[in-house]
JSON list of C-alpha atoms in Angstrom, two decimals:
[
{"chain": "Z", "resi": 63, "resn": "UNK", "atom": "CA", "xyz": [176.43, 105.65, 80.96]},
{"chain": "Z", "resi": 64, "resn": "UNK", "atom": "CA", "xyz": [176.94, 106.21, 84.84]},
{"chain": "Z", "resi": 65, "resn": "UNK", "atom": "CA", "xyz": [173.62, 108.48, 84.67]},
{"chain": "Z", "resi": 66, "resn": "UNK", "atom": "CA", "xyz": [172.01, 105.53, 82.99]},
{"chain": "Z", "resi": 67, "resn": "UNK", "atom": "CA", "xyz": [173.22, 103.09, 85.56]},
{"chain": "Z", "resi": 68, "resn": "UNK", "atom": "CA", "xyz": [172.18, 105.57, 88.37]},
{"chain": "Z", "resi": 69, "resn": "UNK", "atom": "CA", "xyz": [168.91, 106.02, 87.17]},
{"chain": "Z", "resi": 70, "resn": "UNK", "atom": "CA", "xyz": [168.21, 102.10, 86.60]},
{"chain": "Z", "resi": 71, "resn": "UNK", "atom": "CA", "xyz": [169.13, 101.46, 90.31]},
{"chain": "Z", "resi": 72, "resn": "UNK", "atom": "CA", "xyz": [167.49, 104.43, 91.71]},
{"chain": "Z", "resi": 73, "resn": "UNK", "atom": "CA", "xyz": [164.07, 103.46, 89.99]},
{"chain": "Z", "resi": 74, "resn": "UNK", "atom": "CA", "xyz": [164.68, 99.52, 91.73]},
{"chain": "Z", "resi": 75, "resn": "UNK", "atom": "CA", "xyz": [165.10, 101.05, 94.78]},
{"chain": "Z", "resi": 76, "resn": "UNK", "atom": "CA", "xyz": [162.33, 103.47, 94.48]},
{"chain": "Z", "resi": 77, "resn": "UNK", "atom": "CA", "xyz": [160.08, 100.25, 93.74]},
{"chain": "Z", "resi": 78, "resn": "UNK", "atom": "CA", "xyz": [161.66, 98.15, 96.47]},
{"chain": "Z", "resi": 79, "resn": "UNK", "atom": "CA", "xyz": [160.86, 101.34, 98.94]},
{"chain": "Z", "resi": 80, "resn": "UNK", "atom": "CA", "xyz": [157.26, 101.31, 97.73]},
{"chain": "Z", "resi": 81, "resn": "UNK", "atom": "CA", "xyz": [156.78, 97.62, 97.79]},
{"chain": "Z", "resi": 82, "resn": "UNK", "atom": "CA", "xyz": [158.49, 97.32, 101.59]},
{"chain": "Z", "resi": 83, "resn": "UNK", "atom": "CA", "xyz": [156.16, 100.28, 102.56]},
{"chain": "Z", "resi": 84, "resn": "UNK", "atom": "CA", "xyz": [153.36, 98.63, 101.79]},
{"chain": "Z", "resi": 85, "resn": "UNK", "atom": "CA", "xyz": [154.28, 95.14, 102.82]},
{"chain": "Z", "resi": 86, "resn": "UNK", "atom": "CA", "xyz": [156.25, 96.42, 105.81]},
{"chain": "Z", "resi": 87, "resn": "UNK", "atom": "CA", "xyz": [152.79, 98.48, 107.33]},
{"chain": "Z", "resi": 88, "resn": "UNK", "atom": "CA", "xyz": [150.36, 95.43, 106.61]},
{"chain": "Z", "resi": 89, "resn": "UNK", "atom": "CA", "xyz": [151.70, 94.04, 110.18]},
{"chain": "Z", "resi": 90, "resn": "UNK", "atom": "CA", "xyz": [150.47, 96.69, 111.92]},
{"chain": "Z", "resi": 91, "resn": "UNK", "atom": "CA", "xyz": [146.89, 95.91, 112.18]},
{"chain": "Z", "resi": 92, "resn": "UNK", "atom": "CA", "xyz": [143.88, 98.28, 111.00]},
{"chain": "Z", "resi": 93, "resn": "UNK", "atom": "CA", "xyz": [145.44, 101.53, 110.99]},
{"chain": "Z", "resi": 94, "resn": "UNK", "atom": "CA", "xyz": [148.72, 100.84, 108.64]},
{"chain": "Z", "resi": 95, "resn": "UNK", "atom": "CA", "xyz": [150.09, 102.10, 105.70]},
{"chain": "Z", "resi": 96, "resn": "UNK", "atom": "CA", "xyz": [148.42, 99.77, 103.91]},
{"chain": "Z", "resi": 97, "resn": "UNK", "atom": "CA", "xyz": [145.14, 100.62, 105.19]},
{"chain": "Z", "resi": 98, "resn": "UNK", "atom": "CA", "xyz": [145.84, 104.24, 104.33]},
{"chain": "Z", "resi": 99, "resn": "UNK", "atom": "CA", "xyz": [146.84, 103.55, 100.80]},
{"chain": "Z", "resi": 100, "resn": "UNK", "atom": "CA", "xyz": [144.37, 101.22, 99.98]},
{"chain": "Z", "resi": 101, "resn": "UNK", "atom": "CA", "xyz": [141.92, 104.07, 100.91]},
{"chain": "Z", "resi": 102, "resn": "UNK", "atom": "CA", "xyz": [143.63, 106.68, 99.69]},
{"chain": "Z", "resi": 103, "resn": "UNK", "atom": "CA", "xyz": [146.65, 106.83, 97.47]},
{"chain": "Z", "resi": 104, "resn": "UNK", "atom": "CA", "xyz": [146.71, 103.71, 96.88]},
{"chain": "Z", "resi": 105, "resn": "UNK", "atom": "CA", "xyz": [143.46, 103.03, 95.56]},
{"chain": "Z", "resi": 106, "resn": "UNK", "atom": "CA", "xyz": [143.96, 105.91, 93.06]},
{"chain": "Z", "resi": 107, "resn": "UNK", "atom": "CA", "xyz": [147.29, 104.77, 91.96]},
{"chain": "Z", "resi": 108, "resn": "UNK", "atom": "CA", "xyz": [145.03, 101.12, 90.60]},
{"chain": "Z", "resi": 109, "resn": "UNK", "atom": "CA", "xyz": [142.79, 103.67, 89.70]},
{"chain": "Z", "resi": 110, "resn": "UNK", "atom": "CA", "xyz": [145.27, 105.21, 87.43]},
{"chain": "Z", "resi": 111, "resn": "UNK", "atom": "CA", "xyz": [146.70, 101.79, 86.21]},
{"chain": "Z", "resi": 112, "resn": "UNK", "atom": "CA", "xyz": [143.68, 100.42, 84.97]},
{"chain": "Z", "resi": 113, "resn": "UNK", "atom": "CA", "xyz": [142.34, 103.11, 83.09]},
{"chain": "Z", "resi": 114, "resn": "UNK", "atom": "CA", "xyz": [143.58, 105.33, 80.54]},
{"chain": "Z", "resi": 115, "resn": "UNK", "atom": "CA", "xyz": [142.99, 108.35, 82.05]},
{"chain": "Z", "resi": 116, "resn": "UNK", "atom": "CA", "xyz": [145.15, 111.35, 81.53]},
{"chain": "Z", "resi": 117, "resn": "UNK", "atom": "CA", "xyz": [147.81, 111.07, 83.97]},
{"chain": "Z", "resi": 118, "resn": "UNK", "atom": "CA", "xyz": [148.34, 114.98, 84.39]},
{"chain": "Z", "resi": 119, "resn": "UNK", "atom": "CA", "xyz": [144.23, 115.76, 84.22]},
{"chain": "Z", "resi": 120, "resn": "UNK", "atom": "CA", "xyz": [144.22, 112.96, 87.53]},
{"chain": "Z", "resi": 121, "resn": "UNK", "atom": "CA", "xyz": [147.37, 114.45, 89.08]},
{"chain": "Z", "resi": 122, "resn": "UNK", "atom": "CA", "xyz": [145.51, 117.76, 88.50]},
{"chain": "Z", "resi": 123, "resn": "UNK", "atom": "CA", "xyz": [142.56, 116.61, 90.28]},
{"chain": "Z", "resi": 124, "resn": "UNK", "atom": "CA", "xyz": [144.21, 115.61, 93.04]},
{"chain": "Z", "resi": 125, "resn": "UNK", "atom": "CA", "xyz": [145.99, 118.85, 93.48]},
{"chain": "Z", "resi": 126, "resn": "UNK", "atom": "CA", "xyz": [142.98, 120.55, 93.38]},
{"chain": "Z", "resi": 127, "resn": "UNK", "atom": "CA", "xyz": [141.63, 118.84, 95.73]},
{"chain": "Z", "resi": 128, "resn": "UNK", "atom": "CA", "xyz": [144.59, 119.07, 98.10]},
{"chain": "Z", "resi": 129, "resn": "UNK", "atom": "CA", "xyz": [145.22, 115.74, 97.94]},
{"chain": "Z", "resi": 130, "resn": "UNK", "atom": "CA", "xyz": [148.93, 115.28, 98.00]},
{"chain": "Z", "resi": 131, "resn": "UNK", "atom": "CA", "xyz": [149.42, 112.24, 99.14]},
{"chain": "Z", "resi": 132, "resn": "UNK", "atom": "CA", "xyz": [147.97, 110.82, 96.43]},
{"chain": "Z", "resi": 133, "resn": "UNK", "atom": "CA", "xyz": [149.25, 112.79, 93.94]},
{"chain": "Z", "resi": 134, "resn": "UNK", "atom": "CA", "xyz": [152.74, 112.55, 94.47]},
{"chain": "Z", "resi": 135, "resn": "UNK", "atom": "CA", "xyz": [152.00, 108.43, 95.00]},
{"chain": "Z", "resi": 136, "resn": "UNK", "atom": "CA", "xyz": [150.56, 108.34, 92.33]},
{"chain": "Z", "resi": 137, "resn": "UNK", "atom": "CA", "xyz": [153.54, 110.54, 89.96]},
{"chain": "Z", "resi": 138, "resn": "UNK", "atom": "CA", "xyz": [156.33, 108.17, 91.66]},
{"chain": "Z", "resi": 139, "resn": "UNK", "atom": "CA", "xyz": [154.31, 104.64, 91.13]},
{"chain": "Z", "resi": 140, "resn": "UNK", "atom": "CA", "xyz": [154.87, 106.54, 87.21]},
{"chain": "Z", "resi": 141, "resn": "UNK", "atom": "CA", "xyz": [158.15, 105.68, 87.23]},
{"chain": "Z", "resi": 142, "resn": "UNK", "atom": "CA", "xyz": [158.54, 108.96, 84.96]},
{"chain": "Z", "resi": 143, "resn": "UNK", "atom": "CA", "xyz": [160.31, 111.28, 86.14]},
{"chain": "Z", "resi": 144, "resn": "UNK", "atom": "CA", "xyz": [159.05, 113.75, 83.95]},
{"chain": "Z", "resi": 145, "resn": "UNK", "atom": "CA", "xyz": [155.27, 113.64, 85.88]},
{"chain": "Z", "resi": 146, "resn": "UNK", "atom": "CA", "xyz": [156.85, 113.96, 88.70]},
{"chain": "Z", "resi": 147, "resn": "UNK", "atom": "CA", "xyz": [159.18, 116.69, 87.66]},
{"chain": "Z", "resi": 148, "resn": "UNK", "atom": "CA", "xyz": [155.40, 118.10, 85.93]},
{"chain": "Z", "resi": 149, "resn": "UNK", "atom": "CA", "xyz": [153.96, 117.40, 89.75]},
{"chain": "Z", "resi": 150, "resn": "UNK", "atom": "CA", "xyz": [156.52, 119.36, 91.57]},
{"chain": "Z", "resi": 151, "resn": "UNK", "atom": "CA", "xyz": [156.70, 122.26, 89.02]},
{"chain": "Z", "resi": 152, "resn": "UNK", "atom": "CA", "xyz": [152.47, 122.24, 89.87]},
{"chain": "Z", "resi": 153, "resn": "UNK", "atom": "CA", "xyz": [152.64, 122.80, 93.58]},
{"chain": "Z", "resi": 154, "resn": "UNK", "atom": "CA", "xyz": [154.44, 125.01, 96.24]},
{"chain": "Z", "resi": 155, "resn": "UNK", "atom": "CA", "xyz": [156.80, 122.01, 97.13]},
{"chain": "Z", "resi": 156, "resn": "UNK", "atom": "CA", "xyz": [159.10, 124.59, 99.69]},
{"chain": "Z", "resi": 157, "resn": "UNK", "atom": "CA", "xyz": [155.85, 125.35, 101.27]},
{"chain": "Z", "resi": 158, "resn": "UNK", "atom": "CA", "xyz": [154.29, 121.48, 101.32]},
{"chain": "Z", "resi": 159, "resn": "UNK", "atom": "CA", "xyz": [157.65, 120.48, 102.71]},
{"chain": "Z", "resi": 160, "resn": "UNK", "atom": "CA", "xyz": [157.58, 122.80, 105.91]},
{"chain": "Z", "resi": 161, "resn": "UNK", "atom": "CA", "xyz": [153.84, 122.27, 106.76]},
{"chain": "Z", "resi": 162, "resn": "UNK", "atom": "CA", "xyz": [153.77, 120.36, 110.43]},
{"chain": "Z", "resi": 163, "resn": "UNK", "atom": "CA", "xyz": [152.30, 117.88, 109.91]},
{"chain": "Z", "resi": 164, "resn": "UNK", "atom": "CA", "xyz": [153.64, 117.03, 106.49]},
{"chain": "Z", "resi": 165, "resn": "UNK", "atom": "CA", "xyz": [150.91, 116.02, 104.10]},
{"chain": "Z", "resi": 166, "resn": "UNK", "atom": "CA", "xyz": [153.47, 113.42, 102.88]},
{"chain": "Z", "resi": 167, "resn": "UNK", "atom": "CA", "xyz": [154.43, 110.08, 104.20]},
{"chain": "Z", "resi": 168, "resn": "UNK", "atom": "CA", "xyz": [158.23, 109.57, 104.84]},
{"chain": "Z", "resi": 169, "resn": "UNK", "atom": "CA", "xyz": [158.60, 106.81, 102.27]},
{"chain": "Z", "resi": 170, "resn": "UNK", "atom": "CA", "xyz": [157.10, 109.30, 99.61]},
{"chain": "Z", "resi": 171, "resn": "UNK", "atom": "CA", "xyz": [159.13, 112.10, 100.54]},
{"chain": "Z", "resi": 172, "resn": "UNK", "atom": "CA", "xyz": [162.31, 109.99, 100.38]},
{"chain": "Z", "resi": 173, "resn": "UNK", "atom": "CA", "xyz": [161.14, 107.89, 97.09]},
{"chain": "Z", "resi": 174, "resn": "UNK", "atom": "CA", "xyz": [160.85, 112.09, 95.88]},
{"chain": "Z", "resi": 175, "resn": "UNK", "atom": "CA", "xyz": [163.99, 112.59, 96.77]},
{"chain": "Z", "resi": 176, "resn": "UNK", "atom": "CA", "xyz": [165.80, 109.74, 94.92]},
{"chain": "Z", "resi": 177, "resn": "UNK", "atom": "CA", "xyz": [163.45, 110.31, 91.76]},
{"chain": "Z", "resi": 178, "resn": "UNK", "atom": "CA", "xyz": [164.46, 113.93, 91.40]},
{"chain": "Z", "resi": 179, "resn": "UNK", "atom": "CA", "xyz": [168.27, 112.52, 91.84]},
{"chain": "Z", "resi": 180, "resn": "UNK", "atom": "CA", "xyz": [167.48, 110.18, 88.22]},
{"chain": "Z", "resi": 181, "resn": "UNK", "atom": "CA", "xyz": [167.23, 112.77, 85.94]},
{"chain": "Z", "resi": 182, "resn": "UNK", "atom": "CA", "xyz": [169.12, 115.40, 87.65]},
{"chain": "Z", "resi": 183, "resn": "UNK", "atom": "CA", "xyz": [170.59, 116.54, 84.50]},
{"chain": "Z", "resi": 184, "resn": "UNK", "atom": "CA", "xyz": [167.49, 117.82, 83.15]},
{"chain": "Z", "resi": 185, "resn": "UNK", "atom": "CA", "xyz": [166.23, 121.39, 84.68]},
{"chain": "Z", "resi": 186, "resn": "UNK", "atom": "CA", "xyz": [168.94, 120.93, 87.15]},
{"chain": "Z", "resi": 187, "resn": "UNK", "atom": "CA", "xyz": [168.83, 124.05, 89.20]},
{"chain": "Z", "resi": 188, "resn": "UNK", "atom": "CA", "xyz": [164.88, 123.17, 89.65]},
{"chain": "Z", "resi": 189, "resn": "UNK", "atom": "CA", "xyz": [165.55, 120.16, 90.75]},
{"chain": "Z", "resi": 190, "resn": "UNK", "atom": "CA", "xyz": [168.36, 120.86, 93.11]},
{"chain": "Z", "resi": 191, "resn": "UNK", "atom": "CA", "xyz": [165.86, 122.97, 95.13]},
{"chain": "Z", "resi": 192, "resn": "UNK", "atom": "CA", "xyz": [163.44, 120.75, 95.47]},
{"chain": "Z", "resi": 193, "resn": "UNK", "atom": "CA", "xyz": [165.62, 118.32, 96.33]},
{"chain": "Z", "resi": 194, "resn": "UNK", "atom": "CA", "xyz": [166.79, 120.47, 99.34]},
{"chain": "Z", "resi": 195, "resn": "UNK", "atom": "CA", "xyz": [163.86, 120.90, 100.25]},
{"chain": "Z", "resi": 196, "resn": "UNK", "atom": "CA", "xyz": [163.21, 116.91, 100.29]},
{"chain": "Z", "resi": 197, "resn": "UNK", "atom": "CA", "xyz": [165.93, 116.30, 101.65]},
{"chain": "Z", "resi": 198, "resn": "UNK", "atom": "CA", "xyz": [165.40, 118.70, 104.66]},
{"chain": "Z", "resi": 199, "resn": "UNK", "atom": "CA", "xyz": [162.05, 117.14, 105.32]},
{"chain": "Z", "resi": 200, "resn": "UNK", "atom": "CA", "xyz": [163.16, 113.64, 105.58]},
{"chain": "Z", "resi": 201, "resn": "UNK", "atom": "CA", "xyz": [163.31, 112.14, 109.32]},
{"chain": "Z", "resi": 202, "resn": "UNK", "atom": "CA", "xyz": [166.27, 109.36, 108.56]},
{"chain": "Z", "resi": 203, "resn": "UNK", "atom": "CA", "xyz": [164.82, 107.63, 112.12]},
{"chain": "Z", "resi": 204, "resn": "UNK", "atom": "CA", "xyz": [161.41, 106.94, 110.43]},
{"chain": "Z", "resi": 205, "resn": "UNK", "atom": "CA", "xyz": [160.79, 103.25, 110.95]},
{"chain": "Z", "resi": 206, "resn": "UNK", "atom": "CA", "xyz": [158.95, 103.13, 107.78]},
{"chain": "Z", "resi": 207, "resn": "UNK", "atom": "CA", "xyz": [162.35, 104.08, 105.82]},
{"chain": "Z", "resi": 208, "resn": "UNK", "atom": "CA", "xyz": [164.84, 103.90, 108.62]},
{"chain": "Z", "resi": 209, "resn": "UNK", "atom": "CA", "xyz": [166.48, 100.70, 106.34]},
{"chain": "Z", "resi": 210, "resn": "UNK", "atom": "CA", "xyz": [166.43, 102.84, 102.86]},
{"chain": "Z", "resi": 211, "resn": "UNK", "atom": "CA", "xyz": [167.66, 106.05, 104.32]},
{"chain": "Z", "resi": 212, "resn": "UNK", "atom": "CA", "xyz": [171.06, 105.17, 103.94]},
{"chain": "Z", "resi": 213, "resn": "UNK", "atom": "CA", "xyz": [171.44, 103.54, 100.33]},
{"chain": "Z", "resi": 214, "resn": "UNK", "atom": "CA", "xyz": [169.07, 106.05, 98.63]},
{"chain": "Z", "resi": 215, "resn": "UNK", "atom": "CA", "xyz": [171.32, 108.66, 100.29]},
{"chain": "Z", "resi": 216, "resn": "UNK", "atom": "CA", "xyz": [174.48, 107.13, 99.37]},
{"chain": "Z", "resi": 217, "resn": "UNK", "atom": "CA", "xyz": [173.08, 106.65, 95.61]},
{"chain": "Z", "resi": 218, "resn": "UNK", "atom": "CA", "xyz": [171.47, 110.29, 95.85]},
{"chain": "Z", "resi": 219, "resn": "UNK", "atom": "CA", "xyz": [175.38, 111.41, 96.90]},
{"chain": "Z", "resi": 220, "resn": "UNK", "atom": "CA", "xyz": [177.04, 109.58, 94.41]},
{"chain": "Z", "resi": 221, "resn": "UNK", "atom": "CA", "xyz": [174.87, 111.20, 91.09]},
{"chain": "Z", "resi": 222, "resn": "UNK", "atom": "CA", "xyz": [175.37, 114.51, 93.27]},
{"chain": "Z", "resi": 223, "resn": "UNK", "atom": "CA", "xyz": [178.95, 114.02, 93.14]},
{"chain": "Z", "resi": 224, "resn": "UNK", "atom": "CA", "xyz": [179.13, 112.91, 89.51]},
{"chain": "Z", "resi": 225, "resn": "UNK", "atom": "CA", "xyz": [177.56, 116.28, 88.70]},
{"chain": "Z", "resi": 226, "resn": "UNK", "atom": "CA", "xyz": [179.68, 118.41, 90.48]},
{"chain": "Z", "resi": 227, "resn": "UNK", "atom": "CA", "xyz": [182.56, 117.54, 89.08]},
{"chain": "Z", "resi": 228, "resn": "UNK", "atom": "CA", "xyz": [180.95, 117.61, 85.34]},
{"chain": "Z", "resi": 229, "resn": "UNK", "atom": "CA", "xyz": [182.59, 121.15, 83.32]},
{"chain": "Z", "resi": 230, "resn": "UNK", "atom": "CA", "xyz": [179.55, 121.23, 81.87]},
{"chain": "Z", "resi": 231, "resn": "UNK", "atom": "CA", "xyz": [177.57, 122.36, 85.69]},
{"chain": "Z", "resi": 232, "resn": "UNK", "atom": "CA", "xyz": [177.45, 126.00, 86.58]},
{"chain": "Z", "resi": 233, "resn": "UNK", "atom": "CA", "xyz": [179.01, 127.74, 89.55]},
{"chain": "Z", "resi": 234, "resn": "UNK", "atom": "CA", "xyz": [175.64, 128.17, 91.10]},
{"chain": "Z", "resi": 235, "resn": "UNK", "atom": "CA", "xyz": [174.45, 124.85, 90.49]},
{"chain": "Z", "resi": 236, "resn": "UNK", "atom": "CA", "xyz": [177.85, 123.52, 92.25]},
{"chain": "Z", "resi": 237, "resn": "UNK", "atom": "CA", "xyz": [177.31, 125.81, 95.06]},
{"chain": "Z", "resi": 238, "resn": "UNK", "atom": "CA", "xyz": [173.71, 124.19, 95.71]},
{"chain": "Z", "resi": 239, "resn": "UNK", "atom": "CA", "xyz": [174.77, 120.50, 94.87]},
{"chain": "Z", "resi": 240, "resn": "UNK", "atom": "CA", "xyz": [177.44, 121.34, 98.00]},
{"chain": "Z", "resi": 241, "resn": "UNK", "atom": "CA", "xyz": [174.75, 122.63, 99.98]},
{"chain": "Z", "resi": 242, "resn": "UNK", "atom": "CA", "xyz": [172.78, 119.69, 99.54]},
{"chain": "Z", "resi": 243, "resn": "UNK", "atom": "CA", "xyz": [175.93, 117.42, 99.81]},
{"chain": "Z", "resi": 244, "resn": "UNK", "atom": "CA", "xyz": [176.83, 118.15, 103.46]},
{"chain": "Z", "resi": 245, "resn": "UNK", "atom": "CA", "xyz": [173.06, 117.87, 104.01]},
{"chain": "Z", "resi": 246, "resn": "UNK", "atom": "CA", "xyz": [172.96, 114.32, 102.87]},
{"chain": "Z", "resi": 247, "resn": "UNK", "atom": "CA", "xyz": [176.22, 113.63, 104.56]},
{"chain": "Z", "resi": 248, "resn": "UNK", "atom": "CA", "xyz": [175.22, 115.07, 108.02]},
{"chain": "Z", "resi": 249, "resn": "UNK", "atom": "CA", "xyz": [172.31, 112.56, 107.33]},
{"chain": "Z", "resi": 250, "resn": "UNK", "atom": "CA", "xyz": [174.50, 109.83, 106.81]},
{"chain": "Z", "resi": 251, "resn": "UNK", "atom": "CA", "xyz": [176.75, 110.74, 109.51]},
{"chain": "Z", "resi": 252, "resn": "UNK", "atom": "CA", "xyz": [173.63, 110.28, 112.05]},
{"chain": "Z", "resi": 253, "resn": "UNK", "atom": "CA", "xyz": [172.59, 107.45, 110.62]},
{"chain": "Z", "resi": 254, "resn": "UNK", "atom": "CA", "xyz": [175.73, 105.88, 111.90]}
]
């Protein structure tokens, strides 16, 4: 039930983040967000909604292609955590998350983040890693997401802390859901 509720919230907020990005970057004039996405992600993510194209052939396009972006856009607009999950399990996330400068925009990395957190439960050492590695690539002083930093994180926490104290999660999968608990909280604590 609390996973449930979790999940419900975190996939309002991760549409709330996506709608604010794009409504919060149409100020800025002709090189926004919303530029950008309507060129690029964006316009594949309409793409993608108006046809019936196989979501995992287009995401594998886009891969190909190096467009990542896009891709990962295009796997959280989804709303299915499973593509995404698919998406992540496709590409060397560790390595797209270190690369200077990151190939993805703050509000995607941190709508990432709090999709991984929904369905936690499923492949959960998998998804603990990559959601260190999220995590670690977040800059909580973005403007873009400056105002969602802190709730996703305090949601992300909260299904963190739910599974930690579950009898049902390993020892190793405790020790990294610590690991990425004091990472979150050091977050939170400079968010102050």
């Amino acid at each position: 039930m609390i996973t449930r509720t979790l999940s419900g919230e975190l996939a309002e907020g991760l549409c709330k983040l996506m709608a604010f990005a794009a409504a919060g970057a149409s100020s800025k004039g002709p090189n926004s967000l919303t530029t950008q996405l309507s060129n690029g992600p964006l316009s594949s993510v309409h793409e993608m909604a108006e046809s019936p194209v196989d979501p995992i052939k287009e995401l594998s396009r886009l891969i190909a292609e190096r467009k990542f972006e896009e891709a990962f856009t295009g796997a959280l607009h989804r709303s299915d955590v499973s593509i995404v999950s698919w998406l992540c399990s496709q590409v060397d996330l560790p390595g797209i998350m270190s690369l200077v400068p990151l190939p993805l925009s703050q509000g995607v990395v941190l709508a990432l983040l709090q999709q991984l957190a929904c369905d936690i439960n499923n492949d959960m050492s998998r998804k603990l890693a990559w959601m260190t590695d999220v995590a670690v690539a977040i800059n909580p002083t973005d403007p873009l997401i400056a105002l969602h930093v802190r709730p996703i994180f305090e949601k992300v926490y909260q299904t963190l802390e739910y599974h930690r104290n579950q009898s049902t999660t390993s020892a190793s999968d405790i020790n990294n859901i610590r690991l990425l608990m004091h990472l979150i909280n050091s977050v939170l604590m400079s968010c102050k």
